[in-house]
Amino acid sequence: MHKLIIANWKMHYGPVKAGAWIRAFRRERLPKELEIAVAVPHVSLPAARASLGRAGVPLLAAQDVFWADEGAFTGEVSPAMLKEFGTSFCLVGHSERRAHLGETDEMVAKKAVALQKTGIRPVICIGETEAQRKKGEHLKVVRAELTAAIAGLKGDGQAPMVVAYEPVWAIGTGKSCSTEDAKQMHEAIRAVLVKKFGKLGEEIPVLYGGSVDTRNVADYLSTTNIDGVLVGGASLDPRQFGLLCRTAMPN
Ligand code: PGA
C-alpha cells in the first residue's frame, strides 16, 4: 500500500494564495511511493484545481461537507459540489470542528455516508483529549468515536474511507504522540475496522496527525499500522511540505 500524506491548510489561503502554493509545490521533487493530497478551504478549490494542470499531484481534498445533495441548507456545500472540482478526499469530524462548531458523531457519520455515495473518500478524524488520556480512557473514547462514525458505511463502497487518528492534545502544540502510543492506538483502530469490514478493514489507510514535521515523519511512517500522516502547520509552506514528503520516504 502506498503511504498517504494529506496536508490540512485549515483556514489558510484564499484562491490567490492557494494557486501560488500549488504551483510552487508542483516544482518539488516527490517520492513516487507516496500518495499526496491537500485539503484546502472550499473557496480555494477552483483555483487549486486550475493550478494543478494535468499533473494531478497533489490530489485535492476538502475540509468539510454537508450530508444532503442540495436543498435549504444556507452556507453549506454538498458532496456533489465538491466532486465538480475533482475532489478525491474530504476531512470529516476534525477536532476543531467538533470543538468550535459542535460537530457530533452523528453528523460525522452522515457526512461520511454522503461522501462515500458520491465517490469521495471520507477522512474520518478521531482522537482523545489530554484529560481523557490522563484518565486512561483514550482507547475507549477513540474506539467509540470510530464505531459511531462508520456506523452507516458499507465495506463494498467504491470509495473506501481513510481514518486519521489525531490526539487533540497533539494538534498544533508541538507535543507529538510517541510512536509507541500511536502504534497502540492504530492497532485498536485496525481491530475496529476489521471487525466491521472484514478483509477490507485491513486495507483502509489509518493516518496519524498531530504536530507531524520533518523530524518525526519518517518515524511515524515506519511504525506498524501507520499508513500515512495528516499534516497541519508543517504544510503551509510548499517547499517545507515538499521536504517533509521527501523526508518521509528517504530514497
Ligand atoms: P498540526 O495539525 O500538524 O498543525 O498539529 C494537524 C491537524 O489538525 O490536522
Short mmCIF file of C-alpha atoms and ligand atoms in Angstrom, two decimals:
data_model
loop_
_atom_site.label_atom_id
_atom_site.label_comp_id
_atom_site.label_asym_id
_atom_site.label_seq_id
_atom_site.Cartn_x
_atom_site.Cartn_y
_atom_site.Cartn_z
CA MET A 1 0.00 0.00 0.00
CA HIS A 2 1.29 3.48 -0.87
CA LYS A 3 1.74 5.80 2.08
CA LEU A 4 -0.71 8.70 2.08
CA ILE A 5 0.18 12.23 3.16
CA ILE A 6 -2.61 14.80 3.44
CA ALA A 7 -1.88 18.47 4.02
CA ASN A 8 -4.54 20.31 6.02
CA TRP A 9 -4.28 24.05 5.48
CA LYS A 10 -7.21 24.68 7.85
CA MET A 11 -8.46 28.29 7.43
CA HIS A 12 -5.46 29.49 5.46
CA TYR A 13 -5.09 30.58 1.83
CA GLY A 14 -7.86 32.02 -0.31
CA PRO A 15 -7.84 31.43 -4.08
CA VAL A 16 -4.84 33.65 -4.93
CA LYS A 17 -2.51 32.13 -2.35
CA ALA A 18 -3.85 28.63 -2.94
CA GLY A 19 -2.97 28.85 -6.64
CA ALA A 20 0.52 30.08 -5.80
CA TRP A 21 1.03 27.26 -3.26
CA ILE A 22 0.04 24.58 -5.75
CA ARG A 23 2.28 26.00 -8.48
CA ALA A 24 5.22 26.16 -6.07
CA PHE A 25 4.58 22.63 -4.78
CA ARG A 26 4.48 21.22 -8.30
CA ARG A 27 8.14 22.20 -8.67
CA GLU A 28 9.07 19.91 -5.75
CA ARG A 29 10.64 16.52 -6.41
CA LEU A 30 8.34 13.95 -4.81
CA PRO A 31 8.79 10.25 -3.95
CA LYS A 32 6.76 8.00 -6.25
CA GLU A 33 5.67 5.73 -3.42
CA LEU A 34 3.59 8.48 -1.87
CA GLU A 35 0.01 9.49 -2.49
CA ILE A 36 -0.25 13.20 -1.62
CA ALA A 37 -3.36 15.29 -1.14
CA VAL A 38 -4.03 18.81 0.04
CA ALA A 39 -7.14 19.85 1.95
CA VAL A 40 -7.98 23.41 1.01
CA PRO A 41 -10.78 25.80 2.04
CA HIS A 42 -13.89 25.39 -0.12
CA VAL A 43 -13.48 28.78 -1.82
CA SER A 44 -9.98 27.80 -2.93
CA LEU A 45 -10.92 24.51 -4.62
CA PRO A 46 -11.44 26.05 -8.09
CA ALA A 47 -8.10 27.91 -8.01
CA ALA A 48 -6.31 24.86 -6.65
CA ARG A 49 -7.84 22.68 -9.38
CA ALA A 50 -6.90 25.19 -12.09
CA SER A 51 -3.29 25.37 -10.86
CA LEU A 52 -2.86 21.61 -10.85
CA GLY A 53 -2.68 21.36 -14.63
CA ARG A 54 -2.57 17.80 -15.84
CA ALA A 55 -0.15 16.52 -13.26
CA GLY A 56 -2.85 15.62 -10.73
CA VAL A 57 -0.36 15.91 -7.89
CA PRO A 58 -1.32 16.72 -5.24
CA LEU A 59 -4.83 15.28 -5.20
CA LEU A 60 -7.48 17.64 -3.91
CA ALA A 61 -9.24 17.32 -0.60
CA ALA A 62 -11.91 19.40 1.11
CA GLN A 63 -12.07 20.12 4.83
CA ASP A 64 -15.79 19.63 5.40
CA VAL A 65 -19.07 18.86 3.66
CA PHE A 66 -22.82 18.73 4.30
CA TRP A 67 -24.68 15.43 4.05
CA ALA A 68 -27.56 16.37 1.70
CA ASP A 69 -27.28 16.59 -2.11
CA GLU A 70 -28.97 20.00 -2.25
CA GLY A 71 -31.67 21.99 -0.52
CA ALA A 72 -32.38 24.71 2.00
CA PHE A 73 -29.12 24.49 3.96
CA THR A 74 -27.75 28.02 3.87
CA GLY A 75 -23.99 28.21 3.77
CA GLU A 76 -23.41 24.51 3.23
CA VAL A 77 -21.63 22.65 0.43
CA SER A 78 -22.70 19.23 -0.87
CA PRO A 79 -20.56 16.25 -1.86
CA ALA A 80 -21.69 16.71 -5.50
CA MET A 81 -20.38 20.29 -5.47
CA LEU A 82 -17.01 19.07 -4.19
CA LYS A 83 -16.99 16.41 -6.87
CA GLU A 84 -17.29 19.06 -9.60
CA PHE A 85 -13.76 20.14 -8.75
CA GLY A 86 -12.40 16.63 -8.80
CA THR A 87 -12.09 16.41 -5.03
CA SER A 88 -10.71 13.00 -4.05
CA PHE A 89 -10.91 13.19 -0.25
CA CYS A 90 -12.83 15.18 2.35
CA LEU A 91 -11.98 15.51 6.05
CA VAL A 92 -14.88 14.87 8.41
CA GLY A 93 -15.07 15.31 12.16
CA HIS A 94 -11.85 17.24 12.61
CA SER A 95 -11.49 18.01 16.32
CA GLU A 96 -11.51 21.75 15.62
CA ARG A 97 -14.97 21.40 14.08
CA ARG A 98 -16.14 19.22 16.95
CA ALA A 99 -14.85 21.81 19.46
CA HIS A 100 -15.82 25.09 17.78
CA LEU A 101 -18.87 24.12 15.73
CA GLY A 102 -20.47 21.41 17.80
CA GLU A 103 -19.98 18.67 15.22
CA THR A 104 -21.27 15.41 16.69
CA ASP A 105 -20.56 11.74 15.98
CA GLU A 106 -23.96 11.53 14.32
CA MET A 107 -23.18 14.40 11.94
CA VAL A 108 -19.80 12.88 11.14
CA ALA A 109 -21.48 9.56 10.31
CA LYS A 110 -23.98 11.22 7.94
CA LYS A 111 -21.24 13.17 6.17
CA ALA A 112 -19.16 10.01 5.71
CA VAL A 113 -22.08 8.16 4.11
CA ALA A 114 -22.89 11.06 1.77
CA LEU A 115 -19.28 11.29 0.64
CA GLN A 116 -18.95 7.57 0.06
CA LYS A 117 -22.07 7.62 -2.13
CA THR A 118 -20.56 10.39 -4.24
CA GLY A 119 -17.24 8.62 -4.68
CA ILE A 120 -15.22 10.94 -2.45
CA ARG A 121 -13.15 9.20 0.22
CA PRO A 122 -14.08 10.46 3.70
CA VAL A 123 -11.12 11.04 6.01
CA ILE A 124 -12.66 10.35 9.40
CA CYS A 125 -10.83 12.25 12.13
CA ILE A 126 -10.90 10.86 15.65
CA GLY A 127 -8.84 11.42 18.78
CA GLU A 128 -8.90 11.82 22.54
CA THR A 129 -8.35 14.94 24.64
CA GLU A 130 -5.49 15.25 27.10
CA ALA A 131 -7.86 14.77 30.05
CA GLN A 132 -9.24 11.57 28.54
CA ARG A 133 -5.74 10.17 28.03
CA LYS A 134 -4.73 11.11 31.58
CA LYS A 135 -7.73 9.19 32.88
CA GLY A 136 -6.72 6.19 30.77
CA GLU A 137 -9.89 6.42 28.66
CA HIS A 138 -8.20 7.13 25.32
CA LEU A 139 -8.65 3.70 23.73
CA LYS A 140 -12.28 3.52 24.77
CA VAL A 141 -13.05 7.06 23.57
CA VAL A 142 -11.42 6.60 20.17
CA ARG A 143 -13.00 3.18 19.58
CA ALA A 144 -16.42 4.68 20.35
CA GLU A 145 -15.86 7.69 18.08
CA LEU A 146 -14.78 5.47 15.22
CA THR A 147 -17.58 2.96 15.69
CA ALA A 148 -20.14 5.79 15.59
CA ALA A 149 -18.55 7.44 12.55
CA ILE A 150 -18.51 4.29 10.41
CA ALA A 151 -21.92 3.03 11.51
CA GLY A 152 -23.57 3.71 8.13
CA LEU A 153 -20.66 2.91 5.82
CA LYS A 154 -20.55 -0.13 3.58
CA GLY A 155 -17.50 -2.26 3.14
CA ASP A 156 -18.16 -2.71 -0.56
CA GLY A 157 -18.31 1.00 -1.43
CA GLN A 158 -16.40 2.33 -4.39
CA ALA A 159 -14.72 4.90 -2.26
CA PRO A 160 -13.38 3.30 0.88
CA MET A 161 -12.61 5.64 3.71
CA VAL A 162 -9.45 6.81 5.41
CA VAL A 163 -9.15 7.14 9.18
CA ALA A 164 -7.00 9.84 10.79
CA TYR A 165 -6.04 9.39 14.43
CA GLU A 166 -5.34 12.86 15.77
CA PRO A 167 -4.93 13.16 19.53
CA VAL A 168 -6.44 16.56 20.33
CA TRP A 169 -3.57 17.45 22.67
CA ALA A 170 -1.03 16.92 19.86
CA ILE A 171 -2.68 19.20 17.29
CA GLY A 172 -0.76 22.41 16.72
CA THR A 173 1.05 22.06 20.05
CA GLY A 174 4.43 20.63 19.07
CA LYS A 175 3.67 17.78 21.54
CA SER A 176 3.56 14.86 19.13
CA CYS A 177 2.35 11.47 20.27
CA SER A 178 5.12 8.89 20.86
CA THR A 179 5.34 6.22 18.18
CA GLU A 180 4.63 3.54 20.83
CA ASP A 181 1.40 5.25 21.90
CA ALA A 182 0.41 5.86 18.29
CA LYS A 183 1.14 2.21 17.45
CA GLN A 184 -1.09 1.00 20.27
CA MET A 185 -3.92 3.27 19.14
CA HIS A 186 -3.55 2.34 15.48
CA GLU A 187 -3.77 -1.34 16.41
CA ALA A 188 -7.02 -0.66 18.27
CA ILE A 189 -8.37 1.28 15.27
CA ARG A 190 -7.38 -1.52 12.87
CA ALA A 191 -9.22 -4.03 15.05
CA VAL A 192 -12.43 -1.96 14.89
CA LEU A 193 -12.12 -1.68 11.10
CA VAL A 194 -11.51 -5.40 10.60
CA LYS A 195 -14.42 -6.29 12.86
CA LYS A 196 -16.73 -4.08 10.82
CA PHE A 197 -15.44 -4.61 7.27
CA GLY A 198 -13.58 -7.90 7.35
CA LYS A 199 -10.69 -8.10 4.91
CA LEU A 200 -11.34 -4.61 3.53
CA GLY A 201 -10.71 -3.29 7.04
CA GLU A 202 -7.08 -4.31 6.67
CA GLU A 203 -6.71 -2.10 3.61
CA ILE A 204 -8.21 1.12 4.95
CA PRO A 205 -5.38 3.63 5.44
CA VAL A 206 -5.05 4.80 9.04
CA LEU A 207 -3.14 8.09 9.30
CA TYR A 208 -1.55 9.77 12.28
CA GLY A 209 -1.95 13.53 12.74
CA GLY A 210 -0.76 15.99 15.38
CA SER A 211 2.47 18.02 15.20
CA VAL A 212 3.93 15.96 12.35
CA ASP A 213 7.04 17.61 10.94
CA THR A 214 10.24 16.85 9.04
CA ARG A 215 11.89 15.49 12.21
CA ASN A 216 9.29 12.88 13.12
CA VAL A 217 7.52 11.96 9.85
CA ALA A 218 9.84 9.08 8.93
CA ASP A 219 9.42 7.53 12.42
CA TYR A 220 5.63 7.58 12.10
CA LEU A 221 5.67 6.14 8.60
CA SER A 222 7.93 3.29 9.63
CA THR A 223 5.62 2.32 12.52
CA THR A 224 3.34 -0.71 12.08
CA ASN A 225 -0.22 0.16 11.12
CA ILE A 226 0.57 3.83 10.38
CA ASP A 227 -0.24 4.23 6.71
CA GLY A 228 0.31 7.94 6.37
CA VAL A 229 0.07 11.31 8.08
CA LEU A 230 -2.21 14.34 8.23
CA VAL A 231 -0.12 17.49 8.40
CA GLY A 232 -1.38 20.90 9.54
CA GLY A 233 1.15 23.62 10.39
CA ALA A 234 4.04 21.95 8.56
CA SER A 235 2.11 22.01 5.27
CA LEU A 236 1.67 25.77 4.99
CA ASP A 237 4.97 26.35 3.22
CA PRO A 238 5.01 24.40 -0.08
CA ARG A 239 8.79 23.91 -0.07
CA GLN A 240 8.82 22.74 3.55
CA PHE A 241 5.97 20.38 2.76
CA GLY A 242 7.89 19.09 -0.26
CA LEU A 243 10.85 18.47 2.04
CA LEU A 244 8.55 16.69 4.51
CA CYS A 245 7.35 14.39 1.72
CA ARG A 246 10.92 13.59 0.70
CA THR A 247 11.95 13.02 4.33
CA ALA A 248 9.01 10.67 4.78
CA MET A 249 10.39 8.34 2.10
CA PRO A 250 14.12 8.84 2.03
CA ASN A 251 15.25 7.41 -1.31
P1 PGA B 1 -0.84 20.11 13.12
O1 PGA B 1 -2.36 19.86 12.73
O2 PGA B 1 0.02 19.32 12.16
O3 PGA B 1 -0.64 21.59 12.98
O4 PGA B 1 -0.66 19.64 14.52
C1 PGA B 1 -2.82 18.61 12.30
C2 PGA B 1 -4.29 18.65 12.02
O5 PGA B 1 -5.05 19.27 12.77
O6 PGA B 1 -4.77 18.04 11.03
#
